[in-house]
């Protein structure tokens, strides 16, 4: 089984979606229980990755390779490193919570909703372990389909507009990625990512390929200025769609940067690192102010996601500056580790925040901040979880939100104190919009009579929020296991930054 563990992880949710669909709308509870069973089995299988993976080795492990398209030399190639393992475990963990969270909420075609979630989970796992560029591209595109369906069928009033905008933006970026991959294939005669990483390229070639990849992955992250699809998609998506989009799908963009930009075009990456750093700082500071004025809770958290993902791209590309200009590999390693931890942390924190908004929306059917107030008086346990996740969103020490951001700021200070100053400024802005949100929603007197009728969270909601809380606190208090898991892989990425192809 362990020889094909990665294939099992990909295809178990995808194939498991078939009996869920066959259960039909006539047996919704059967569809729910089947989907939960498949999600739990996928999570258990992902835990075997932790057992089988050796963190001490930097090489890709659990390798699977089968000829897929012989005429093009395309392989069904799978393998993982520490970063992949962390992202896959997070994906399967969130998958269980999304299925459980939608248990009573989705009443219209629940079998189709659950099946779409399972298929999306399998495709995302495939993205995180593909070692063939064309396979990566196919899965990179395929994840759009179930998310398109989730927003388009179970979304809000403007779901058609949101789905089209989401699809057009991301598909547009993917076209440039495909062009870059075809050019590299023409040069190397293969789509194998490791072979492409060893391909000698001139600075001009690297520059064109860099921007082709950047457009595709920047839209997925999303980075400023191609971020405007995200708030609309979040606002119109069902709660589960928002959770998966924020917790997992955004990570596909930064993961793509690690797999393609860093090893294949390192010189162009170093040359244009200043551009990514500037765009990251704009996301961190400016988008924080945009979040501050939002009246819709989902939009506020969506914009905060753009700001927090700015830390990930900053940590990745500040490492270029530290290695190439200062030769400081230790601080580059710290920044890169911080970016990876921030990716995982953001998955838990943003997923939890969107789940909390979903809990409130299910009861009051509004996301407008002004319609709430005094919620802590009728939902004290919910208030406990909401404040905890809000503190993590601010980057409070002891929560997962602090660890990655602190490491990135520390490495940024070694590169340039001004960069660190602007990056640290987000802690103030983040506290501003998050605490103001908490104040208006939880504290004060109840002014809306419908708020007074809201019921405390039930056992199912407590389980989902409790699981998110456990992950946020565990990573915040004891990040060492995650750091150890990814240490060898991150060290190899930093070594790749020093490689010159020209």
Short mmCIF file of C-alpha atoms in Angstrom, two decimals:
data_model
loop_
_atom_site.label_atom_id
_atom_site.label_comp_id
_atom_site.label_asym_id
_atom_site.label_seq_id
_atom_site.Cartn_x
_atom_site.Cartn_y
_atom_site.Cartn_z
CA UNK A 1 0.00 0.00 0.00
CA UNK A 2 2.82 2.39 0.91
CA UNK A 3 4.24 2.07 -2.62
CA UNK A 4 1.11 3.74 -3.94
CA UNK A 5 0.17 5.86 -0.92
CA UNK A 6 0.10 9.11 -2.91
CA UNK A 7 -2.17 7.61 -5.58
CA UNK A 8 -4.42 6.34 -2.80
CA UNK A 9 -4.62 9.82 -1.30
CA UNK A 10 -5.56 11.36 -4.65
CA UNK A 11 -8.03 8.77 -5.88
CA UNK A 12 -9.71 7.79 -2.61
CA UNK A 13 -11.70 11.07 -2.38
CA UNK A 14 -12.30 11.19 -6.14
CA UNK A 15 -13.56 7.59 -6.42
CA UNK A 16 -15.30 7.93 -3.05
CA UNK A 17 -17.41 10.72 -4.54
CA UNK A 18 -19.11 8.17 -6.85
CA UNK A 19 -21.12 6.30 -4.16
CA UNK A 20 -21.92 9.68 -2.58
CA UNK A 21 -23.43 10.80 -5.88
CA UNK A 22 -25.25 7.48 -6.30
CA UNK A 23 -26.88 7.94 -2.89
CA UNK A 24 -28.92 10.67 -4.59
CA UNK A 25 -31.14 13.38 -3.16
CA UNK A 26 -33.58 10.74 -1.91
CA UNK A 27 -31.05 9.56 0.71
CA UNK A 28 -29.25 12.72 1.85
CA UNK A 29 -28.12 11.30 5.21
CA UNK A 30 -26.50 8.33 3.49
CA UNK A 31 -24.61 10.75 1.22
CA UNK A 32 -23.45 12.75 4.24
CA UNK A 33 -22.22 9.72 6.18
CA UNK A 34 -20.48 8.26 3.12
CA UNK A 35 -18.69 11.54 2.40
CA UNK A 36 -17.60 11.84 6.04
CA UNK A 37 -16.30 8.26 5.97
CA UNK A 38 -14.28 8.95 2.81
CA UNK A 39 -12.90 12.20 4.28
CA UNK A 40 -11.85 10.44 7.51
CA UNK A 41 -10.19 7.61 5.55
CA UNK A 42 -8.29 10.17 3.47
CA UNK A 43 -7.10 11.92 6.64
CA UNK A 44 -5.97 8.63 8.17
CA UNK A 45 -4.11 7.80 4.95
CA UNK A 46 -2.41 11.20 5.07
CA UNK A 47 -1.17 10.44 8.59
CA UNK A 48 0.73 7.48 7.13
CA UNK A 49 2.69 10.07 5.14
CA UNK A 50 4.04 11.39 8.44
CA UNK A 51 5.10 7.86 9.35
CA UNK A 52 6.66 7.03 6.00
CA UNK A 53 8.34 10.36 5.26
CA UNK A 54 11.91 10.86 6.46
CA UNK A 55 12.36 14.56 7.41
CA UNK A 56 16.14 14.17 7.43
CA UNK A 57 16.31 13.74 3.65
CA UNK A 58 15.93 16.62 1.21
CA UNK A 59 15.15 14.43 -1.80
CA UNK A 60 11.60 13.78 -2.98
CA UNK A 61 10.23 10.61 -1.38
CA UNK A 62 7.45 8.03 -1.96
CA UNK A 63 8.13 8.34 -5.68
CA UNK A 64 5.60 6.96 -8.19
CA UNK A 65 6.17 7.18 -11.93
CA UNK A 66 4.16 5.62 -14.75
CA UNK A 67 4.23 6.53 -18.43
CA UNK A 68 1.06 8.50 -19.19
CA UNK A 69 1.34 10.00 -22.70
CA UNK A 70 4.12 8.09 -24.45
CA UNK A 71 4.35 10.31 -27.55
CA UNK A 72 5.12 13.36 -25.40
CA UNK A 73 7.08 11.56 -22.70
CA UNK A 74 4.55 12.65 -20.07
CA UNK A 75 4.56 10.67 -16.84
CA UNK A 76 2.05 10.19 -14.07
CA UNK A 77 4.75 11.25 -11.63
CA UNK A 78 4.15 11.73 -7.91
CA UNK A 79 6.47 12.39 -4.96
CA UNK A 80 6.52 14.47 -1.78
CA UNK A 81 8.88 16.51 0.31
CA UNK A 82 8.24 17.98 3.77
CA UNK A 83 6.31 20.95 2.39
CA UNK A 84 4.04 18.69 0.33
CA UNK A 85 3.39 16.41 3.32
CA UNK A 86 2.35 19.36 5.52
CA UNK A 87 0.00 20.74 2.86
CA UNK A 88 -1.56 17.32 2.16
CA UNK A 89 -2.23 16.63 5.85
CA UNK A 90 -3.75 20.12 6.22
CA UNK A 91 -5.95 19.48 3.14
CA UNK A 92 -7.35 16.20 4.48
CA UNK A 93 -7.82 17.72 7.96
CA UNK A 94 -9.79 20.66 6.55
CA UNK A 95 -11.73 18.22 4.34
CA UNK A 96 -13.28 16.51 7.39
CA UNK A 97 -14.24 19.84 8.96
CA UNK A 98 -15.82 21.13 5.75
CA UNK A 99 -17.96 17.98 5.39
CA UNK A 100 -19.00 18.16 9.05
CA UNK A 101 -19.65 21.88 8.85
CA UNK A 102 -22.07 21.48 5.94
CA UNK A 103 -24.00 18.61 7.59
CA UNK A 104 -27.22 20.51 8.32
CA UNK A 105 -26.51 23.66 6.34
CA UNK A 106 -26.65 22.24 2.81
CA UNK A 107 -30.21 20.98 2.22
CA UNK A 108 -30.34 21.42 -1.56
CA UNK A 109 -28.65 18.52 -3.38
CA UNK A 110 -26.36 17.61 -0.46
CA UNK A 111 -25.03 14.53 -2.30
CA UNK A 112 -23.72 16.69 -5.15
CA UNK A 113 -22.22 19.24 -2.75
CA UNK A 114 -20.38 16.55 -0.76
CA UNK A 115 -19.17 14.83 -3.94
CA UNK A 116 -17.82 18.11 -5.33
CA UNK A 117 -15.93 18.69 -2.06
CA UNK A 118 -14.37 15.22 -2.17
CA UNK A 119 -13.31 15.58 -5.80
CA UNK A 120 -11.80 18.99 -5.04
CA UNK A 121 -9.87 17.48 -2.11
CA UNK A 122 -8.41 14.73 -4.28
CA UNK A 123 -7.37 17.14 -7.02
CA UNK A 124 -5.69 19.48 -4.52
CA UNK A 125 -3.70 16.59 -3.05
CA UNK A 126 -2.61 15.74 -6.60
CA UNK A 127 -1.35 19.29 -7.14
CA UNK A 128 0.79 19.06 -4.00
CA UNK A 129 2.58 15.87 -5.08
CA UNK A 130 2.81 16.09 -8.90
CA UNK A 131 6.37 15.88 -10.23
CA UNK A 132 5.47 16.10 -13.92
CA UNK A 133 4.78 19.66 -15.08
CA UNK A 134 1.95 18.69 -17.44
CA UNK A 135 0.27 16.61 -14.72
CA UNK A 136 0.64 19.58 -12.37
CA UNK A 137 -0.93 21.84 -14.99
CA UNK A 138 -3.84 19.45 -15.60
CA UNK A 139 -4.61 19.25 -11.87
CA UNK A 140 -3.98 23.00 -11.47
CA UNK A 141 -6.76 23.60 -14.02
CA UNK A 142 -9.02 20.78 -12.84
CA UNK A 143 -9.46 22.26 -9.34
CA UNK A 144 -11.34 25.15 -10.95
CA UNK A 145 -14.22 22.89 -11.98
CA UNK A 146 -15.52 21.66 -8.58
CA UNK A 147 -14.99 25.13 -7.05
CA UNK A 148 -16.87 26.67 -10.00
CA UNK A 149 -19.74 24.25 -9.30
CA UNK A 150 -19.71 24.87 -5.53
CA UNK A 151 -19.97 28.64 -5.91
CA UNK A 152 -22.26 28.53 -8.95
CA UNK A 153 -24.89 26.21 -7.43
CA UNK A 154 -24.75 26.82 -3.67
CA UNK A 155 -23.50 30.42 -3.71
CA UNK A 156 -25.21 33.72 -2.97
CA UNK A 157 -27.35 36.01 -5.14
CA UNK A 158 -24.39 37.19 -7.29
CA UNK A 159 -22.88 33.72 -7.64
CA UNK A 160 -22.89 33.70 -11.45
CA UNK A 161 -20.87 36.92 -11.58
CA UNK A 162 -18.47 35.67 -8.89
CA UNK A 163 -17.91 32.28 -10.55
CA UNK A 164 -17.28 33.78 -13.98
CA UNK A 165 -14.85 36.33 -12.55
CA UNK A 166 -13.06 33.63 -10.57
CA UNK A 167 -12.84 31.30 -13.56
CA UNK A 168 -11.77 33.96 -16.09
CA UNK A 169 -9.04 35.36 -13.82
CA UNK A 170 -7.51 32.01 -12.94
CA UNK A 171 -7.88 30.48 -16.40
CA UNK A 172 -6.31 33.58 -17.97
CA UNK A 173 -3.23 33.17 -15.78
CA UNK A 174 -3.00 29.48 -16.55
CA UNK A 175 -2.64 30.19 -20.27
CA UNK A 176 0.70 31.92 -19.63
CA UNK A 177 1.85 29.00 -17.52
CA UNK A 178 1.00 26.57 -20.33
CA UNK A 179 2.97 28.66 -22.85
CA UNK A 180 6.00 28.63 -20.52
CA UNK A 181 5.74 24.87 -20.03
CA UNK A 182 5.52 24.25 -23.79
CA UNK A 183 8.60 26.41 -24.34
CA UNK A 184 10.52 24.50 -21.66
CA UNK A 185 9.37 21.20 -23.15
CA UNK A 186 10.63 22.29 -26.56
CA UNK A 187 14.03 22.98 -24.95
CA UNK A 188 14.26 19.93 -22.68
CA UNK A 189 12.10 17.32 -24.42
CA UNK A 190 10.38 16.42 -21.13
CA UNK A 191 7.89 17.78 -18.62
CA UNK A 192 9.75 16.32 -15.63
CA UNK A 193 10.13 19.19 -13.13
CA UNK A 194 13.53 18.00 -11.84
CA UNK A 195 14.89 17.91 -15.40
CA UNK A 196 13.48 21.36 -16.13
CA UNK A 197 15.23 22.66 -13.00
CA UNK A 198 18.58 21.56 -14.46
CA UNK A 199 17.88 23.11 -17.87
CA UNK A 200 20.35 25.93 -18.76
CA UNK A 201 18.50 29.12 -19.73
CA UNK A 202 19.71 32.58 -20.70
CA UNK A 203 18.64 35.59 -18.66
CA UNK A 204 16.23 36.64 -21.41
CA UNK A 205 14.62 33.20 -21.47
CA UNK A 206 14.43 33.09 -17.69
CA UNK A 207 12.78 36.51 -17.59
CA UNK A 208 10.01 35.55 -20.01
CA UNK A 209 9.41 32.24 -18.25
CA UNK A 210 9.48 33.98 -14.85
CA UNK A 211 6.71 36.41 -15.75
CA UNK A 212 4.63 33.68 -17.38
CA UNK A 213 4.77 31.64 -14.18
CA UNK A 214 4.33 34.73 -12.02
CA UNK A 215 1.07 35.74 -13.70
CA UNK A 216 -0.39 32.26 -13.19
CA UNK A 217 0.66 31.88 -9.57
CA UNK A 218 0.13 35.51 -8.51
CA UNK A 219 -3.53 35.28 -9.54
CA UNK A 220 -3.90 32.10 -7.51
CA UNK A 221 -2.29 33.49 -4.31
CA UNK A 222 -3.70 36.18 -5.02
CA UNK A 223 -1.20 39.04 -5.10
CA UNK A 224 -1.88 42.71 -5.70
CA UNK A 225 -3.05 43.87 -8.26
CA UNK A 226 -4.71 40.64 -9.48
CA UNK A 227 -6.57 39.98 -6.23
CA UNK A 228 -9.99 41.46 -6.98
CA UNK A 229 -11.61 38.11 -7.83
CA UNK A 230 -11.09 36.81 -4.29
CA UNK A 231 -13.49 39.00 -2.24
CA UNK A 232 -16.33 38.39 -4.71
CA UNK A 233 -15.69 34.64 -4.74
CA UNK A 234 -15.62 34.51 -0.92
CA UNK A 235 -18.74 36.60 -0.45
CA UNK A 236 -20.81 34.48 -2.83
CA UNK A 237 -19.36 31.06 -1.97
CA UNK A 238 -21.06 28.77 0.56
CA UNK A 239 -19.22 28.51 3.87
CA UNK A 240 -17.45 25.27 2.92
CA UNK A 241 -16.35 26.76 -0.40
CA UNK A 242 -14.87 29.79 1.37
CA UNK A 243 -13.04 27.57 3.86
CA UNK A 244 -11.42 25.39 1.19
CA UNK A 245 -10.66 28.39 -1.02
CA UNK A 246 -8.88 30.28 1.76
CA UNK A 247 -7.34 27.35 3.63
CA UNK A 248 -6.04 25.28 0.72
CA UNK A 249 -6.57 26.67 -2.79
CA UNK A 250 -4.66 29.92 -2.22
CA UNK A 251 -1.64 27.82 -1.19
CA UNK A 252 -1.49 26.33 -4.70
CA UNK A 253 -0.13 29.68 -5.94
CA UNK A 254 2.75 29.91 -3.46
CA UNK A 255 3.44 26.18 -3.81
CA UNK A 256 3.75 26.69 -7.58
CA UNK A 257 6.33 29.43 -6.98
CA UNK A 258 8.40 27.01 -4.90
CA UNK A 259 8.22 24.23 -7.48
CA UNK A 260 8.70 26.25 -10.67
CA UNK A 261 10.09 29.77 -10.18
CA UNK A 262 12.77 29.02 -7.59
CA UNK A 263 14.44 25.99 -9.24
CA UNK A 264 13.79 26.66 -12.95
CA UNK A 265 14.45 30.41 -13.22
CA UNK A 266 16.58 31.30 -10.16
CA UNK A 267 18.48 34.17 -11.82
CA UNK A 268 15.29 35.87 -13.00
CA UNK A 269 13.78 35.24 -9.57
CA UNK A 270 16.72 36.99 -7.91
CA UNK A 271 16.69 39.84 -10.46
CA UNK A 272 12.98 40.56 -10.01
CA UNK A 273 12.75 39.72 -6.30
CA UNK A 274 12.40 43.45 -5.55
CA UNK A 275 9.14 43.49 -7.55
CA UNK A 276 7.60 40.65 -5.54
CA UNK A 277 8.80 42.23 -2.28
CA UNK A 278 7.17 45.57 -3.20
CA UNK A 279 3.90 43.88 -4.23
CA UNK A 280 3.96 41.83 -1.01
CA UNK A 281 4.40 44.97 1.11
CA UNK A 282 1.56 46.68 -0.76
CA UNK A 283 -0.63 43.66 0.00
CA UNK A 284 0.42 43.69 3.65
CA UNK A 285 -0.12 47.42 4.25
CA UNK A 286 -2.60 48.77 1.68
CA UNK A 287 -4.94 45.77 1.65
CA UNK A 288 -4.99 45.94 5.44
CA UNK A 289 -6.48 49.43 5.16
CA UNK A 290 -8.98 48.16 2.58
CA UNK A 291 -10.07 45.47 5.06
CA UNK A 292 -10.54 48.14 7.70
CA UNK A 293 -13.45 49.79 5.87
CA UNK A 294 -15.40 46.66 4.93
CA UNK A 295 -18.95 46.27 6.23
CA UNK A 296 -19.34 42.65 5.08
CA UNK A 297 -17.58 40.18 7.39
CA UNK A 298 -16.64 37.83 4.58
CA UNK A 299 -15.11 40.63 2.54
CA UNK A 300 -13.11 41.78 5.55
CA UNK A 301 -11.63 38.32 6.14
CA UNK A 302 -11.08 37.86 2.37
CA UNK A 303 -8.99 41.04 2.19
CA UNK A 304 -7.12 40.03 5.35
CA UNK A 305 -6.23 36.78 3.54
CA UNK A 306 -4.56 38.79 0.78
CA UNK A 307 -2.55 40.66 3.42
CA UNK A 308 -1.51 37.50 5.28
CA UNK A 309 -0.54 35.69 2.08
CA UNK A 310 1.67 38.71 1.36
CA UNK A 311 3.85 37.45 4.22
CA UNK A 312 4.31 34.15 2.42
CA UNK A 313 5.49 35.73 -0.84
CA UNK A 314 7.65 38.19 1.14
CA UNK A 315 9.34 35.34 3.04
CA UNK A 316 10.04 33.42 -0.17
CA UNK A 317 11.55 36.30 -2.14
CA UNK A 318 13.34 38.05 0.71
CA UNK A 319 15.43 34.86 0.78
CA UNK A 320 16.70 35.74 -2.72
CA UNK A 321 17.99 39.07 -1.41
CA UNK A 322 19.62 37.47 1.62
CA UNK A 323 21.36 34.71 -0.36
CA UNK A 324 22.37 36.57 -3.53
CA UNK A 325 23.29 39.97 -2.07
CA UNK A 326 24.45 39.15 1.46
CA UNK A 327 25.29 35.44 1.39
CA UNK A 328 23.26 35.05 4.57
CA UNK A 329 21.81 31.56 4.19
CA UNK A 330 20.84 31.26 7.87
CA UNK A 331 18.44 34.21 7.78
CA UNK A 332 17.21 33.14 4.33
CA UNK A 333 16.40 29.76 5.83
CA UNK A 334 14.54 31.47 8.68
CA UNK A 335 12.49 33.58 6.26
CA UNK A 336 11.65 30.63 4.05
CA UNK A 337 10.64 28.53 7.07
CA UNK A 338 8.49 31.41 8.28
CA UNK A 339 6.75 31.60 4.90
CA UNK A 340 6.00 27.87 4.98
CA UNK A 341 4.64 28.02 8.54
CA UNK A 342 2.56 31.06 7.59
CA UNK A 343 1.04 29.05 4.72
CA UNK A 344 -0.12 26.32 7.09
CA UNK A 345 -1.18 28.76 9.82
CA UNK A 346 -3.21 30.85 7.41
CA UNK A 347 -5.00 27.68 6.32
CA UNK A 348 -6.20 27.02 9.87
CA UNK A 349 -6.91 30.62 10.90
CA UNK A 350 -8.71 31.73 7.74
CA UNK A 351 -10.68 28.47 7.62
CA UNK A 352 -11.74 29.03 11.22
CA UNK A 353 -12.72 32.66 10.61
CA UNK A 354 -14.90 31.76 7.62
CA UNK A 355 -16.46 28.91 9.62
CA UNK A 356 -17.36 31.38 12.39
CA UNK A 357 -18.96 33.71 9.85
CA UNK A 358 -20.90 30.74 8.48
CA UNK A 359 -22.18 29.86 11.96
CA UNK A 360 -23.54 33.40 12.37
CA UNK A 361 -24.97 33.52 8.85
CA UNK A 362 -26.84 30.23 9.33
CA UNK A 363 -28.73 31.83 12.23
CA UNK A 364 -29.26 35.45 11.13
CA UNK A 365 -28.82 35.18 7.33
CA UNK A 366 -26.75 38.33 7.07
CA UNK A 367 -23.02 39.04 6.94
CA UNK A 368 -23.33 42.78 7.55
CA UNK A 369 -21.41 43.78 10.67
CA UNK A 370 -23.98 46.45 11.59
CA UNK A 371 -26.70 43.79 12.00
CA UNK A 372 -24.89 42.20 14.94
CA UNK A 373 -23.74 43.43 18.34
CA UNK A 374 -23.84 41.89 21.81
CA UNK A 375 -23.60 38.35 20.42
CA UNK A 376 -21.45 37.25 23.37
CA UNK A 377 -24.54 37.58 25.61
CA UNK A 378 -26.40 34.76 23.85
CA UNK A 379 -23.52 32.71 22.39
CA UNK A 380 -20.68 32.78 24.97
CA UNK A 381 -18.99 29.57 23.76
CA UNK A 382 -19.07 30.80 20.20
CA UNK A 383 -17.63 34.10 21.45
CA UNK A 384 -14.71 32.21 23.03
CA UNK A 385 -13.79 30.56 19.73
CA UNK A 386 -14.34 33.75 17.74
CA UNK A 387 -12.02 35.79 19.97
CA UNK A 388 -9.35 33.06 19.86
CA UNK A 389 -9.35 33.00 16.05
CA UNK A 390 -9.42 36.79 15.91
CA UNK A 391 -6.34 36.92 18.14
CA UNK A 392 -4.61 34.41 15.86
CA UNK A 393 -5.54 36.61 12.89
CA UNK A 394 -3.82 39.52 14.68
CA UNK A 395 -0.67 37.44 15.20
CA UNK A 396 -0.95 37.08 18.99
CA UNK A 397 1.98 35.14 20.53
CA UNK A 398 0.86 31.66 21.52
CA UNK A 399 -1.23 31.27 18.37
CA UNK A 400 -0.13 30.01 14.97
CA UNK A 401 -0.55 33.47 13.44
CA UNK A 402 2.46 34.78 15.36
CA UNK A 403 5.11 32.18 14.49
CA UNK A 404 5.43 32.54 10.71
CA UNK A 405 4.98 36.31 10.64
CA UNK A 406 7.63 36.83 13.32
CA UNK A 407 10.15 34.66 11.44
CA UNK A 408 9.52 36.54 8.18
CA UNK A 409 9.85 39.94 9.89
CA UNK A 410 13.08 38.83 11.57
CA UNK A 411 14.64 37.70 8.28
CA UNK A 412 13.38 40.87 6.55
CA UNK A 413 15.20 42.98 9.15
CA UNK A 414 18.48 41.28 8.20
CA UNK A 415 17.85 42.10 4.54
CA UNK A 416 16.62 45.67 5.04
CA UNK A 417 15.20 47.23 8.24
CA UNK A 418 12.74 49.33 6.20
CA UNK A 419 11.19 46.20 4.71
CA UNK A 420 10.80 44.78 8.21
CA UNK A 421 9.20 48.05 9.38
CA UNK A 422 6.55 47.97 6.67
CA UNK A 423 5.95 44.24 7.21
CA UNK A 424 5.59 44.69 10.97
CA UNK A 425 3.12 47.50 10.38
CA UNK A 426 0.55 44.89 9.39
CA UNK A 427 0.42 43.70 13.00
CA UNK A 428 -1.03 47.10 13.91
CA UNK A 429 -3.41 47.26 10.95
CA UNK A 430 -4.43 43.63 11.42
CA UNK A 431 -5.19 44.25 15.07
CA UNK A 432 -7.17 47.31 14.02
CA UNK A 433 -9.59 45.67 11.61
CA UNK A 434 -9.83 42.38 13.53
CA UNK A 435 -10.45 43.86 16.98
CA UNK A 436 -12.89 46.40 15.58
CA UNK A 437 -14.76 43.51 13.95
CA UNK A 438 -14.89 41.63 17.26
CA UNK A 439 -16.03 44.76 19.13
CA UNK A 440 -18.93 45.42 16.77
CA UNK A 441 -20.07 41.79 16.51
CA UNK A 442 -19.56 40.38 20.02
CA UNK A 443 -19.48 43.16 22.58
CA UNK A 444 -21.97 45.77 23.70
CA UNK A 445 -25.72 45.63 24.16
CA UNK A 446 -28.01 43.65 21.87
CA UNK A 447 -29.68 46.13 19.54
CA UNK A 448 -31.14 43.67 17.02
CA UNK A 449 -33.99 41.55 18.48
CA UNK A 450 -33.11 38.74 16.08
CA UNK A 451 -29.63 38.51 17.66
CA UNK A 452 -31.30 37.88 21.03
CA UNK A 453 -32.97 34.81 19.50
CA UNK A 454 -29.73 33.27 18.17
CA UNK A 455 -28.92 29.87 19.68
CA UNK A 456 -25.57 28.72 21.06
CA UNK A 457 -23.39 26.49 18.89
CA UNK A 458 -24.35 22.82 18.88
CA UNK A 459 -22.11 19.76 19.31
CA UNK A 460 -21.28 19.53 15.59
CA UNK A 461 -20.24 23.18 15.37
CA UNK A 462 -18.28 22.87 18.63
CA UNK A 463 -16.36 19.92 17.16
CA UNK A 464 -15.47 21.84 13.98
CA UNK A 465 -14.43 25.02 15.79
CA UNK A 466 -12.66 23.00 18.50
CA UNK A 467 -10.59 21.16 15.88
CA UNK A 468 -9.54 24.44 14.27
CA UNK A 469 -8.72 25.86 17.74
CA UNK A 470 -6.57 22.83 18.60
CA UNK A 471 -4.60 23.25 15.36
CA UNK A 472 -4.12 27.01 15.89
CA UNK A 473 -2.92 26.58 19.47
CA UNK A 474 -0.76 23.52 18.80
CA UNK A 475 1.12 25.25 15.99
CA UNK A 476 1.40 28.46 18.01
CA UNK A 477 2.70 26.83 21.19
CA UNK A 478 4.84 24.06 19.69
CA UNK A 479 5.79 24.73 16.04
CA UNK A 480 8.92 22.55 16.23
CA UNK A 481 7.35 19.37 14.72
CA UNK A 482 6.22 21.32 11.64
CA UNK A 483 9.61 23.08 11.37
CA UNK A 484 11.38 19.71 11.64
CA UNK A 485 9.09 18.16 9.02
CA UNK A 486 9.89 20.86 6.45
CA UNK A 487 13.47 21.70 7.48
CA UNK A 488 15.31 19.51 4.94
CA UNK A 489 13.07 20.60 2.06
CA UNK A 490 13.33 24.29 2.95
CA UNK A 491 17.14 24.00 3.24
CA UNK A 492 17.29 22.53 -0.27
CA UNK A 493 15.14 25.39 -1.61
CA UNK A 494 17.53 27.91 -0.08
CA UNK A 495 20.47 26.11 -1.69
CA UNK A 496 18.72 26.38 -5.06
CA UNK A 497 18.54 30.17 -4.65
CA UNK A 498 22.34 30.34 -4.84
CA UNK A 499 22.52 28.44 -8.14
CA UNK A 500 23.42 30.55 -11.20
CA UNK A 501 22.36 29.36 -14.65
CA UNK A 502 24.11 32.16 -16.52
#
